[in-house]
């Protein structure tokens, strides 16, 4: 069982940067596929970036070249560096862990954090 706690969200101007963190406890994240998702009201949760147990990464087309996902096994933490932020990046961002095939299917992830709000204006 994994507990996930996100932090690092906030308000930033268009073109700015933020770094989200997700600290895990209860198990080692290197055993899981990890992902960052985001959601705005009345819309489905969408995958943003993911990192598989073998270290391979994937990104939604909308964030490629701007966002970078990484993890630190020693700190049991997942990160999302977000650069060149756009207003359409405004959303609640969630960290997730799963033992499935990963990717951006919400159902592939079992454990979720409470979310951290990112507002770009």
Coordinates of N, CA and C in Angstrom, one line a residue:
X1 N 0.9 -1.2 0.0 CA 0.0 0.0 0.0 C 0.9 1.2 0.0
X2 N 0.6 2.2 -0.9 CA 1.4 3.4 -1.0 C 0.6 4.6 -0.7
X3 N 1.2 5.5 0.1 CA 0.6 6.8 0.3 C 1.4 7.8 -0.4
X4 N 0.7 8.7 -1.1 CA 1.4 9.8 -1.9 C 0.9 11.1 -1.5
X5 N 1.9 12.0 -1.4 CA 1.6 13.4 -1.0 C 2.3 14.4 -1.9
X6 N 1.5 15.1 -2.7 CA 2.0 16.1 -3.6 C 2.2 17.5 -2.9
X7 N 3.1 18.2 -3.5 CA 3.4 19.6 -3.1 C 4.0 20.3 -4.2
X8 N 4.1 21.7 -4.1 CA 4.8 22.5 -5.1 C 3.9 23.3 -6.0
X9 N 2.6 23.0 -5.9 CA 1.7 23.8 -6.7 C 1.7 25.3 -6.3
X10 N 1.0 26.1 -7.1 CA 0.8 27.5 -6.7 C 0.4 28.3 -7.9
X11 N 0.5 29.6 -7.8 CA 0.1 30.5 -8.9 C 1.4 31.0 -9.6
X12 N 1.4 31.1 -10.9 CA 2.5 31.5 -11.6 C 2.1 32.2 -12.9
X13 N 2.9 33.1 -13.4 CA 2.6 33.8 -14.6 C 2.9 32.9 -15.8
X14 N 2.2 33.2 -16.9 CA 2.4 32.5 -18.2 C 3.9 32.6 -18.5
X15 N 4.5 31.5 -18.9 CA 5.9 31.4 -19.2 C 6.8 31.1 -18.0
X16 N 6.2 31.0 -16.9 CA 6.9 30.7 -15.7 C 7.1 29.2 -15.5
X17 N 7.7 28.8 -14.3 CA 8.0 27.4 -14.0 C 7.6 27.1 -12.6
X18 N 7.3 25.8 -12.5 CA 7.0 25.2 -11.2 C 7.6 23.8 -11.1
X19 N 7.9 23.4 -9.9 CA 8.3 22.0 -9.8 C 7.4 21.3 -8.7
X20 N 6.7 20.3 -9.2 CA 5.9 19.5 -8.3 C 6.7 18.4 -7.7
X21 N 6.4 18.0 -6.5 CA 7.0 16.9 -5.8 C 5.9 16.0 -5.3
X22 N 6.2 14.7 -5.3 CA 5.3 13.7 -4.7 C 6.1 12.7 -3.9
X23 N 5.9 12.8 -2.6 CA 6.6 11.9 -1.7 C 5.8 10.7 -1.4
X24 N 6.4 9.5 -1.5 CA 5.7 8.3 -1.3 C 6.2 7.6 0.0
X25 N 5.3 6.9 0.6 CA 5.6 6.1 1.8 C 4.8 4.8 1.8
X26 N 5.3 3.9 2.5 CA 4.6 2.6 2.5 C 5.2 1.5 1.6
X27 N 5.8 2.0 0.6 CA 6.5 1.1 -0.4 C 7.4 1.9 -1.2
X28 N 8.2 1.2 -2.0 CA 9.3 1.8 -2.8 C 8.7 2.1 -4.2
X29 N 8.8 3.3 -4.6 CA 8.2 3.7 -5.9 C 8.8 3.1 -7.1
X30 N 10.1 2.7 -7.0 CA 10.8 2.0 -8.1 C 10.1 0.7 -8.5
X31 N 9.2 0.2 -7.7 CA 8.5 -1.0 -8.0 C 7.2 -0.7 -8.7
X32 N 6.9 0.5 -8.9 CA 5.6 0.9 -9.6 C 5.9 1.7 -10.8
X33 N 4.8 1.7 -11.6 CA 4.7 2.7 -12.7 C 4.2 4.0 -12.0
X34 N 4.8 5.1 -12.3 CA 4.4 6.4 -11.6 C 3.9 7.3 -12.7
X35 N 2.9 8.1 -12.3 CA 2.4 9.1 -13.3 C 1.9 10.4 -12.7
X36 N 1.9 11.4 -13.5 CA 1.3 12.7 -13.1 C 0.1 12.9 -14.0
X37 N -1.0 13.2 -13.4 CA -2.3 13.5 -14.1 C -2.7 14.9 -13.7
X38 N -3.7 15.4 -14.4 CA -4.2 16.7 -14.1 C -5.7 16.7 -14.4
X39 N -6.4 17.5 -13.7 CA -7.9 17.6 -13.9 C -8.4 19.0 -13.6
X40 N -9.3 19.4 -14.5 CA -10.0 20.7 -14.3 C -11.5 20.3 -14.1
X41 N -12.2 21.2 -13.4 CA -13.6 20.9 -13.1 C -14.4 20.5 -14.4
X42 N -15.2 19.5 -14.2 CA -16.1 19.0 -15.3 C -15.4 18.3 -16.4
X43 N -14.1 18.1 -16.3 CA -13.4 17.4 -17.3 C -12.8 16.1 -16.7
X44 N -12.5 15.1 -17.6 CA -11.9 13.9 -17.1 C -10.4 14.1 -16.8
X45 N -9.9 13.3 -15.8 CA -8.5 13.4 -15.5 C -7.7 12.9 -16.7
X46 N -6.6 13.7 -17.0 CA -5.8 13.3 -18.1 C -4.4 13.1 -17.7
X47 N -3.7 12.2 -18.3 CA -2.3 11.9 -18.1 C -1.4 13.0 -18.6
X48 N -0.4 13.3 -17.9 CA 0.5 14.4 -18.3 C 1.9 13.8 -18.6
X49 N 2.4 13.0 -17.6 CA 3.7 12.4 -17.8 C 3.8 11.2 -16.9
X50 N 4.6 10.2 -17.4 CA 4.7 9.0 -16.6 C 6.1 8.5 -16.7
X51 N 6.5 7.6 -15.7 CA 7.8 7.0 -15.6 C 7.5 5.6 -15.2
X52 N 8.1 4.6 -16.0 CA 7.8 3.2 -15.8 C 8.9 2.7 -14.8
X53 N 8.7 1.5 -14.4 CA 9.6 0.8 -13.4 C 11.0 0.7 -14.0
X54 N 11.1 0.6 -15.4 CA 12.4 0.5 -16.0 C 13.1 1.9 -16.3
X55 N 12.4 3.0 -15.8 CA 12.9 4.3 -16.0 C 12.5 5.0 -17.2
X56 N 11.8 4.4 -18.1 CA 11.4 5.0 -19.4 C 10.3 6.0 -19.1
X57 N 10.3 7.1 -19.8 CA 9.3 8.2 -19.6 C 8.4 8.4 -20.8
X58 N 7.3 9.0 -20.5 CA 6.3 9.3 -21.6 C 5.6 10.6 -21.2
X59 N 5.2 11.3 -22.2 CA 4.6 12.6 -22.0 C 3.4 12.8 -23.0
X60 N 2.4 13.5 -22.5 CA 1.3 13.9 -23.3 C 1.8 14.9 -24.3
X61 N 1.2 14.9 -25.5 CA 1.7 15.8 -26.6 C 1.7 17.3 -26.2
X62 N 0.7 17.6 -25.3 CA 0.5 19.0 -24.9 C 1.6 19.5 -24.0
X63 N 2.4 18.6 -23.5 CA 3.5 19.1 -22.5 C 4.9 18.7 -23.0
X64 N 5.0 18.0 -24.1 CA 6.3 17.6 -24.6 C 7.2 18.8 -24.8
X65 N 8.4 18.6 -24.3 CA 9.4 19.7 -24.5 C 9.3 20.8 -23.4
X66 N 8.3 20.7 -22.6 CA 8.1 21.7 -21.5 C 8.2 21.1 -20.1
X67 N 7.6 19.9 -20.0 CA 7.6 19.2 -18.7 C 8.6 18.1 -18.7
X68 N 9.2 17.8 -17.5 CA 10.1 16.7 -17.3 C 9.7 16.0 -16.1
X69 N 9.5 14.7 -16.2 CA 9.3 13.8 -15.0 C 10.5 13.1 -14.6
X70 N 10.7 13.0 -13.3 CA 11.9 12.3 -12.8 C 11.6 11.7 -11.4
X71 N 12.4 10.8 -11.0 CA 12.2 10.3 -9.6 C 13.6 10.1 -8.9
X72 N 13.5 10.2 -7.6 CA 14.7 10.0 -6.8 C 14.4 8.8 -5.9
X73 N 15.0 7.7 -6.2 CA 14.8 6.5 -5.4 C 15.2 6.7 -3.9
X74 N 16.3 7.4 -3.7 CA 16.8 7.6 -2.3 C 15.8 8.3 -1.5
X75 N 15.0 9.3 -2.1 CA 14.0 10.1 -1.4 C 12.6 9.5 -1.6
X76 N 12.5 8.4 -2.4 CA 11.2 7.8 -2.7 C 10.2 8.8 -3.2
X77 N 10.7 9.6 -4.1 CA 9.9 10.8 -4.5 C 9.9 10.9 -6.1
X78 N 8.8 11.4 -6.5 CA 8.5 11.7 -8.0 C 8.4 13.2 -8.1
X79 N 8.9 13.7 -9.3 CA 8.9 15.1 -9.5 C 8.4 15.4 -10.9
X80 N 7.8 16.6 -11.1 CA 7.4 17.1 -12.4 C 7.9 18.5 -12.5
X81 N 8.9 18.7 -13.3 CA 9.4 20.1 -13.6 C 8.6 20.6 -14.8
X82 N 8.0 21.8 -14.6 CA 7.1 22.4 -15.6 C 7.6 23.7 -16.0
X83 N 8.0 23.8 -17.2 CA 8.6 25.1 -17.7 C 7.6 25.7 -18.8
X84 N 7.8 26.9 -19.1 CA 7.1 27.6 -20.2 C 5.6 27.3 -20.0
X85 N 5.1 27.5 -18.8 CA 3.7 27.2 -18.4 C 2.8 28.1 -19.2
X86 N 1.6 27.5 -19.6 CA 0.6 28.2 -20.3 C -0.7 28.2 -19.5
X87 N -1.6 29.1 -19.8 CA -2.8 29.2 -19.0 C -3.6 27.9 -19.1
X88 N -3.5 27.1 -20.2 CA -4.2 25.9 -20.3 C -3.6 24.8 -19.4
X89 N -2.5 25.0 -18.8 CA -1.9 24.1 -17.8 C -2.5 24.2 -16.5
X90 N -3.4 25.2 -16.3 CA -4.1 25.4 -15.0 C -4.9 24.1 -14.7
X91 N -4.7 23.5 -13.6 CA -5.5 22.3 -13.2 C -5.0 21.9 -11.8
X92 N -5.7 20.9 -11.3 CA -5.3 20.1 -10.1 C -4.4 19.0 -10.6
X93 N -3.2 18.9 -10.1 CA -2.2 17.9 -10.5 C -2.2 16.8 -9.4
X94 N -2.2 15.5 -9.9 CA -2.2 14.4 -9.1 C -1.0 13.5 -9.4
X95 N -0.5 12.9 -8.4 CA 0.6 11.9 -8.5 C -0.1 10.5 -8.3
X96 N 0.3 9.5 -9.1 CA -0.3 8.2 -9.0 C 0.7 7.1 -9.2
X97 N 0.4 6.0 -8.6 CA 1.2 4.8 -8.6 C 0.4 3.6 -9.0
X98 N 1.0 2.7 -9.8 CA 0.3 1.5 -10.2 C 1.2 0.4 -10.5
X99 N 0.7 -0.8 -10.5 CA 1.5 -2.0 -10.8 C 1.1 -2.6 -12.2
X100 N 0.4 -1.8 -13.0 CA 0.0 -2.2 -14.3 C 1.0 -1.8 -15.4
X101 N 0.5 -1.6 -16.6 CA 1.3 -1.3 -17.7 C 1.7 0.2 -17.8
X102 N 1.1 1.0 -16.8 CA 1.4 2.4 -16.8 C 0.7 3.2 -17.9
X103 N 1.4 4.1 -18.5 CA 0.7 4.9 -19.6 C -0.2 5.9 -18.9
X104 N -1.2 6.3 -19.7 CA -2.1 7.4 -19.2 C -3.5 7.0 -19.0
X105 N -3.7 5.7 -18.8 CA -5.0 5.2 -18.5 C -5.2 5.3 -16.9
X106 N -6.2 6.0 -16.5 CA -6.5 6.2 -15.1 C -6.6 4.9 -14.4
X107 N -7.3 4.0 -15.0 CA -7.5 2.7 -14.4 C -6.3 1.8 -14.1
X108 N -5.2 2.2 -14.7 CA -3.9 1.5 -14.5 C -3.3 1.8 -13.2
X109 N -3.8 2.9 -12.5 CA -3.2 3.4 -11.3 C -4.1 3.1 -10.1
X110 N -3.5 2.6 -9.1 CA -4.2 2.2 -7.9 C -4.2 3.2 -6.8
X111 N -3.0 3.9 -6.6 CA -2.8 4.8 -5.5 C -2.7 6.2 -6.1
X112 N -3.4 7.2 -5.3 CA -3.4 8.6 -5.8 C -3.2 9.5 -4.6
X113 N -2.5 10.6 -4.9 CA -2.4 11.6 -3.9 C -3.6 12.5 -3.9
X114 N -3.6 13.5 -3.0 CA -4.7 14.4 -2.8 C -4.7 15.5 -3.8
X115 N -3.6 15.7 -4.5 CA -3.6 16.8 -5.5 C -3.0 18.1 -5.1
X116 N -2.4 18.8 -6.0 CA -1.9 20.1 -5.7 C -2.3 21.0 -6.9
X117 N -2.8 22.2 -6.6 CA -3.4 23.1 -7.6 C -2.3 23.9 -8.2
X118 N -2.3 24.0 -9.6 CA -1.5 24.8 -10.4 C -2.3 25.8 -11.1
X119 N -2.0 27.1 -10.9 CA -2.8 28.2 -11.6 C -1.8 29.0 -12.4
X120 N -2.1 29.1 -13.7 CA -1.2 29.9 -14.6 C -2.0 31.0 -15.2
X121 N -1.6 32.3 -15.0 CA -2.4 33.4 -15.5 C -1.5 34.5 -16.0

